[in-house]
Amino acid sequence: MKSLLESFIVAFSMYSKIPMPHIEWSEKSMKYSMCFFPWIGLVIGGLEYLWFLVCRSFGASDLLRSAIAVVLPLLVTGGIHFDGFLDTTDALSSWRTREERLRILKDSHVGAFAVIGSCVFFLIALGFASEVSGSTVSCLCLMFAISRSYSAISVVSFPSANPKGTAAAFGSHSRKKMVWRVMIVYLAVLYICLILIAPVTGICVIIGSVLSFLIYYYTCMHYFGGMTGDLAGFFVSVAELLMLILAVVGSGIGRVWLRG
C-alpha cells in the first residue's frame, strides 16, 4: 500500500502542479507511477466539466468558455507536455539528421517553428473548443485520461532514444507488464463510457486516439529512433487536439443523423 501511495505522489509530482508531499524518488517509489499517470487526466477532465457547468449556469460567452477550457490543462500540468510539443516541433521542422533532431530536443531555447506551431495549435484548439456543446463535453473530459494512458504505454513499450532521459528512467523503473494491463483496463473502460455517452462522437474520439498513437509511433521510430519525454509530451498535446477536432466533427455528424 505504501508503494502505491508513493507511486501516486511521484506521478502527480512529476506530471502536474498539484501540491504533493515530498518523497524520495527511487526504483521502489516509481515502479507503479505510470499506473497513476492517467489519473491526472481524470482530474483535468473533472475540472473541465465543472468549468463548462459554471459557464452554462452564468451564461459566459463562447470565447471565455473556450479560452479557459484550452488553458486549463496547461495550468494543471504546468505546461510539461506542451513544452515537449514545442521542442518536437522545432526538431521536426529542422529537417536535419536524427542526431541533430535529438540535440534540438535537449536545447532549452525556443525556435521560430515552435512559436508558429504553438500559435497554430491554440488557434485551432480555441476554434474547435468553441463548438463544443451537449454530450460532447462529457466525451472530451475523458480524452485527457485516454491520451495519458497511451503515453504510459509508450513509456514502457517504445525503445528509448535517450537512455539517460526522464522518460527512460520511468520506463526502466516501472513494472511494465502491470502498467500494460492497467492501461488496457483504463482504455477499455474509457472507450465503453464514450460509446455509452454519445456513440457517434465517442467513436470519432476513439479513432482520433488510435490514429494519433500510430502517428506518434511512426514519428518516434522514423525521425528519432525511439521515444523521449519530449516526444511523449508532443503526443499528449497532439492527441488531445485531434480528439477534440474529431469529437466536434462527430457531434455534427450525430446531429445530422438524428435529424435524418
CSV table of C-alpha atoms in Angstrom, one decimal:
chain,number,residue,atom,x,y,z
A,1,MET,CA,0.0,0.0,0.0
A,2,LYS,CA,2.8,2.4,0.8
A,3,SER,CA,4.5,1.7,-2.5
A,4,LEU,CA,1.2,2.5,-4.4
A,5,LEU,CA,0.9,5.8,-2.4
A,6,GLU,CA,4.5,6.7,-3.2
A,7,SER,CA,4.0,6.0,-6.9
A,8,PHE,CA,0.8,8.1,-6.9
A,9,ILE,CA,2.8,11.0,-5.3
A,10,VAL,CA,5.6,10.6,-7.8
A,11,ALA,CA,3.2,10.6,-10.8
A,12,PHE,CA,1.4,13.8,-9.6
A,13,SER,CA,4.6,15.5,-8.6
A,14,MET,CA,6.2,14.9,-12.0
A,15,TYR,CA,3.3,15.5,-14.3
A,16,SER,CA,1.2,18.1,-12.6
A,17,LYS,CA,1.4,21.2,-10.5
A,18,ILE,CA,-0.9,19.8,-7.8
A,19,PRO,CA,0.9,20.1,-4.5
A,20,MET,CA,2.1,16.7,-3.2
A,21,PRO,CA,4.2,15.6,-0.2
A,22,HIS,CA,7.9,15.4,-0.7
A,23,ILE,CA,9.2,11.9,-1.0
A,24,GLU,CA,12.5,10.4,-2.3
A,25,TRP,CA,12.3,9.2,-5.9
A,26,SER,CA,13.6,5.7,-6.1
A,27,GLU,CA,13.0,2.5,-8.1
A,28,LYS,CA,10.5,1.4,-5.4
A,29,SER,CA,8.5,4.7,-5.4
A,30,MET,CA,8.5,4.8,-9.3
A,31,LYS,CA,7.5,1.3,-10.2
A,32,TYR,CA,3.8,1.9,-10.3
A,33,SER,CA,3.9,5.6,-11.0
A,34,MET,CA,2.8,5.2,-14.7
A,35,CYS,CA,-0.4,3.5,-13.5
A,36,PHE,CA,-1.4,6.8,-11.9
A,37,PHE,CA,-0.5,9.0,-14.8
A,38,PRO,CA,-4.0,8.9,-16.4
A,39,TRP,CA,-5.5,9.9,-13.1
A,40,ILE,CA,-4.1,13.4,-13.8
A,41,GLY,CA,-6.1,13.3,-17.0
A,42,LEU,CA,-9.2,12.5,-14.9
A,43,VAL,CA,-8.5,15.5,-12.7
A,44,ILE,CA,-8.2,17.7,-15.7
A,45,GLY,CA,-11.4,16.3,-17.2
A,46,GLY,CA,-13.3,16.8,-14.0
A,47,LEU,CA,-12.2,20.4,-13.8
A,48,GLU,CA,-13.1,21.0,-17.5
A,49,TYR,CA,-16.6,19.6,-16.8
A,50,LEU,CA,-17.1,21.9,-13.8
A,51,TRP,CA,-15.9,24.8,-15.8
A,52,PHE,CA,-18.5,24.1,-18.6
A,53,LEU,CA,-21.2,23.8,-15.9
A,54,VAL,CA,-20.2,27.2,-14.4
A,55,CYS,CA,-20.3,28.8,-17.9
A,56,ARG,CA,-23.7,27.3,-18.6
A,57,SER,CA,-25.0,28.5,-15.2
A,58,PHE,CA,-23.8,32.1,-15.6
A,59,GLY,CA,-24.2,32.4,-19.4
A,60,ALA,CA,-20.5,33.0,-20.1
A,61,SER,CA,-19.6,33.8,-23.7
A,62,ASP,CA,-18.3,31.1,-26.0
A,63,LEU,CA,-14.9,32.9,-26.3
A,64,LEU,CA,-14.4,33.0,-22.5
A,65,ARG,CA,-15.6,29.4,-22.1
A,66,SER,CA,-13.3,28.1,-24.8
A,67,ALA,CA,-10.2,30.1,-23.8
A,68,ILE,CA,-10.2,28.8,-20.2
A,69,ALA,CA,-11.0,25.3,-21.4
A,70,VAL,CA,-8.0,25.3,-23.7
A,71,VAL,CA,-5.7,26.8,-21.0
A,72,LEU,CA,-6.9,24.7,-18.1
A,73,PRO,CA,-4.8,21.6,-18.9
A,74,LEU,CA,-1.7,23.8,-19.0
A,75,LEU,CA,-2.5,25.3,-15.6
A,76,VAL,CA,-2.9,21.8,-14.1
A,77,THR,CA,0.3,20.3,-15.7
A,78,GLY,CA,2.5,23.4,-15.7
A,79,GLY,CA,2.9,23.0,-19.4
A,80,ILE,CA,5.2,20.0,-19.1
A,81,HIS,CA,3.6,18.2,-22.1
A,82,PHE,CA,3.3,21.3,-24.3
A,83,ASP,CA,7.0,22.0,-23.7
A,84,GLY,CA,7.6,18.7,-25.4
A,85,PHE,CA,5.3,19.8,-28.3
A,86,LEU,CA,7.4,23.0,-28.7
A,87,ASP,CA,10.7,21.1,-28.7
A,88,THR,CA,9.5,18.4,-31.0
A,89,THR,CA,8.0,21.0,-33.5
A,90,ASP,CA,11.5,22.7,-33.7
A,91,ALA,CA,13.2,19.3,-34.1
A,92,LEU,CA,10.9,18.1,-36.8
A,93,SER,CA,10.9,21.4,-38.7
A,94,SER,CA,14.7,21.4,-38.8
A,95,TRP,CA,14.8,18.6,-41.4
A,96,ARG,CA,18.2,17.6,-40.1
A,97,THR,CA,19.8,14.3,-39.2
A,98,ARG,CA,18.4,12.1,-36.4
A,99,GLU,CA,21.3,13.1,-34.1
A,100,GLU,CA,20.7,16.8,-34.8
A,101,ARG,CA,16.9,16.4,-34.0
A,102,LEU,CA,17.7,14.7,-30.7
A,103,ARG,CA,20.1,17.6,-29.9
A,104,ILE,CA,17.4,20.1,-30.6
A,105,LEU,CA,15.0,18.3,-28.3
A,106,LYS,CA,17.5,18.9,-25.5
A,107,ASP,CA,18.0,22.6,-26.4
A,108,SER,CA,16.3,24.9,-23.9
A,109,HIS,CA,15.9,27.6,-26.4
A,110,VAL,CA,12.6,28.1,-28.3
A,111,GLY,CA,12.9,28.4,-32.1
A,112,ALA,CA,10.7,30.2,-34.6
A,113,PHE,CA,8.9,27.0,-35.7
A,114,ALA,CA,7.9,26.2,-32.1
A,115,VAL,CA,6.3,29.7,-31.8
A,116,ILE,CA,4.5,29.3,-35.1
A,117,GLY,CA,3.4,25.8,-34.1
A,118,SER,CA,2.1,26.9,-30.7
A,119,CYS,CA,0.0,29.8,-32.3
A,120,VAL,CA,-1.5,27.4,-34.9
A,121,PHE,CA,-2.2,24.9,-32.1
A,122,PHE,CA,-4.0,27.3,-29.8
A,123,LEU,CA,-6.0,28.9,-32.7
A,124,ILE,CA,-7.2,25.5,-33.8
A,125,ALA,CA,-8.0,24.4,-30.3
A,126,LEU,CA,-9.8,27.6,-29.5
A,127,GLY,CA,-11.9,27.4,-32.6
A,128,PHE,CA,-13.0,23.8,-32.1
A,129,ALA,CA,-13.5,24.2,-28.3
A,130,SER,CA,-16.0,27.0,-29.1
A,131,GLU,CA,-18.1,24.4,-31.0
A,132,VAL,CA,-18.3,22.0,-28.0
A,133,SER,CA,-21.7,21.5,-26.5
A,134,GLY,CA,-24.1,18.9,-25.1
A,135,SER,CA,-22.8,15.4,-24.7
A,136,THR,CA,-19.6,16.3,-26.5
A,137,VAL,CA,-18.4,18.0,-23.2
A,138,SER,CA,-18.5,14.6,-21.4
A,139,CYS,CA,-16.7,12.8,-24.2
A,140,LEU,CA,-13.9,15.5,-24.2
A,141,CYS,CA,-13.5,15.3,-20.5
A,142,LEU,CA,-12.4,11.6,-20.9
A,143,MET,CA,-9.8,12.4,-23.6
A,144,PHE,CA,-7.2,13.7,-21.1
A,145,ALA,CA,-7.1,10.2,-19.4
A,146,ILE,CA,-7.0,8.5,-22.8
A,147,SER,CA,-4.0,10.4,-24.1
A,148,ARG,CA,-2.1,9.7,-20.9
A,149,SER,CA,-3.0,6.0,-21.0
A,150,TYR,CA,-1.5,5.7,-24.4
A,151,SER,CA,1.5,7.8,-23.3
A,152,ALA,CA,2.1,5.5,-20.4
A,153,ILE,CA,2.0,2.5,-22.8
A,154,SER,CA,4.7,4.2,-24.9
A,155,VAL,CA,6.9,4.8,-21.9
A,156,VAL,CA,7.1,1.1,-21.0
A,157,SER,CA,7.0,-0.2,-24.6
A,158,PHE,CA,8.8,2.0,-27.1
A,159,PRO,CA,12.6,1.9,-27.3
A,160,SER,CA,14.2,4.9,-25.8
A,161,ALA,CA,16.1,7.4,-28.0
A,162,ASN,CA,17.7,8.9,-24.9
A,163,PRO,CA,18.6,6.3,-22.3
A,164,LYS,CA,19.5,9.0,-19.8
A,165,GLY,CA,16.3,10.9,-20.1
A,166,THR,CA,13.4,11.1,-17.6
A,167,ALA,CA,11.0,9.0,-19.7
A,168,ALA,CA,13.6,6.3,-19.9
A,169,ALA,CA,14.0,6.4,-16.1
A,170,PHE,CA,10.3,6.0,-15.6
A,171,GLY,CA,10.2,3.2,-18.1
A,172,SER,CA,13.1,1.3,-16.7
A,173,HIS,CA,11.8,1.5,-13.1
A,174,SER,CA,8.2,0.6,-14.0
A,175,ARG,CA,6.6,-2.8,-13.6
A,176,LYS,CA,6.0,-2.9,-17.3
A,177,LYS,CA,3.5,-5.8,-17.5
A,178,MET,CA,1.5,-4.3,-14.7
A,179,VAL,CA,1.4,-0.9,-16.4
A,180,TRP,CA,0.3,-2.5,-19.7
A,181,ARG,CA,-2.5,-4.4,-18.0
A,182,VAL,CA,-3.7,-1.4,-16.1
A,183,MET,CA,-3.7,0.9,-19.2
A,184,ILE,CA,-5.6,-1.7,-21.2
A,185,VAL,CA,-8.3,-1.8,-18.5
A,186,TYR,CA,-8.3,2.0,-18.4
A,187,LEU,CA,-8.7,2.4,-22.1
A,188,ALA,CA,-11.5,-0.3,-22.2
A,189,VAL,CA,-13.5,1.5,-19.5
A,190,LEU,CA,-12.9,4.9,-21.1
A,191,TYR,CA,-13.9,3.7,-24.5
A,192,ILE,CA,-17.1,2.0,-23.2
A,193,CYS,CA,-18.0,5.2,-21.4
A,194,LEU,CA,-17.5,7.2,-24.7
A,195,ILE,CA,-19.8,4.9,-26.6
A,196,LEU,CA,-22.5,5.0,-23.8
A,197,ILE,CA,-22.4,8.8,-23.6
A,198,ALA,CA,-22.6,9.6,-27.3
A,199,PRO,CA,-22.0,6.7,-29.8
A,200,VAL,CA,-21.0,8.7,-32.9
A,201,THR,CA,-18.9,11.3,-31.0
A,202,GLY,CA,-17.4,8.5,-28.9
A,203,ILE,CA,-16.3,6.5,-32.0
A,204,CYS,CA,-14.8,9.6,-33.5
A,205,VAL,CA,-12.8,10.3,-30.3
A,206,ILE,CA,-11.6,6.6,-30.3
A,207,ILE,CA,-10.5,6.9,-33.9
A,208,GLY,CA,-8.6,10.1,-33.0
A,209,SER,CA,-6.8,8.5,-30.1
A,210,VAL,CA,-5.7,5.4,-32.2
A,211,LEU,CA,-4.7,7.5,-35.2
A,212,SER,CA,-2.6,9.9,-33.1
A,213,PHE,CA,-0.9,7.0,-31.3
A,214,LEU,CA,0.0,5.4,-34.7
A,215,ILE,CA,1.4,8.8,-35.9
A,216,TYR,CA,3.3,9.1,-32.6
A,217,TYR,CA,4.9,5.7,-33.1
A,218,TYR,CA,5.9,6.4,-36.6
A,219,THR,CA,7.3,9.8,-35.6
A,220,CYS,CA,9.4,8.3,-32.8
A,221,MET,CA,10.8,5.4,-34.9
A,222,HIS,CA,11.3,7.2,-38.2
A,223,TYR,CA,12.6,10.5,-37.1
A,224,PHE,CA,14.2,9.9,-33.7
A,225,GLY,CA,14.9,6.2,-33.4
A,226,GLY,CA,12.8,5.9,-30.2
A,227,MET,CA,10.8,7.9,-27.7
A,228,THR,CA,11.8,10.6,-25.3
A,229,GLY,CA,9.9,12.6,-22.7
A,230,ASP,CA,9.6,15.5,-25.2
A,231,LEU,CA,8.1,13.2,-27.8
A,232,ALA,CA,5.6,11.8,-25.2
A,233,GLY,CA,4.6,15.4,-24.4
A,234,PHE,CA,4.2,16.1,-28.1
A,235,PHE,CA,1.9,13.1,-28.4
A,236,VAL,CA,-0.3,14.1,-25.4
A,237,SER,CA,-0.8,17.5,-26.9
A,238,VAL,CA,-1.4,16.4,-30.5
A,239,ALA,CA,-3.7,13.5,-29.4
A,240,GLU,CA,-5.9,15.8,-27.3
A,241,LEU,CA,-6.2,18.3,-30.2
A,242,LEU,CA,-7.0,15.6,-32.7
A,243,MET,CA,-9.6,14.0,-30.4
A,244,LEU,CA,-11.1,17.5,-29.9
A,245,ILE,CA,-11.4,18.1,-33.6
A,246,LEU,CA,-12.9,14.6,-34.3
A,247,ALA,CA,-15.3,14.9,-31.4
A,248,VAL,CA,-16.7,18.2,-32.8
A,249,VAL,CA,-16.9,16.6,-36.3
A,250,GLY,CA,-18.6,13.5,-34.8
A,251,SER,CA,-21.1,15.6,-32.8
A,252,GLY,CA,-22.1,17.4,-36.1
A,253,ILE,CA,-22.5,14.1,-37.9
A,254,GLY,CA,-24.6,12.8,-35.0
A,255,ARG,CA,-26.9,15.8,-35.1
A,256,VAL,CA,-27.4,15.4,-38.9
A,257,TRP,CA,-28.0,11.6,-38.4
A,258,LEU,CA,-30.7,12.3,-35.8
A,259,ARG,CA,-32.4,14.9,-38.0
A,260,GLY,CA,-32.4,12.5,-40.9
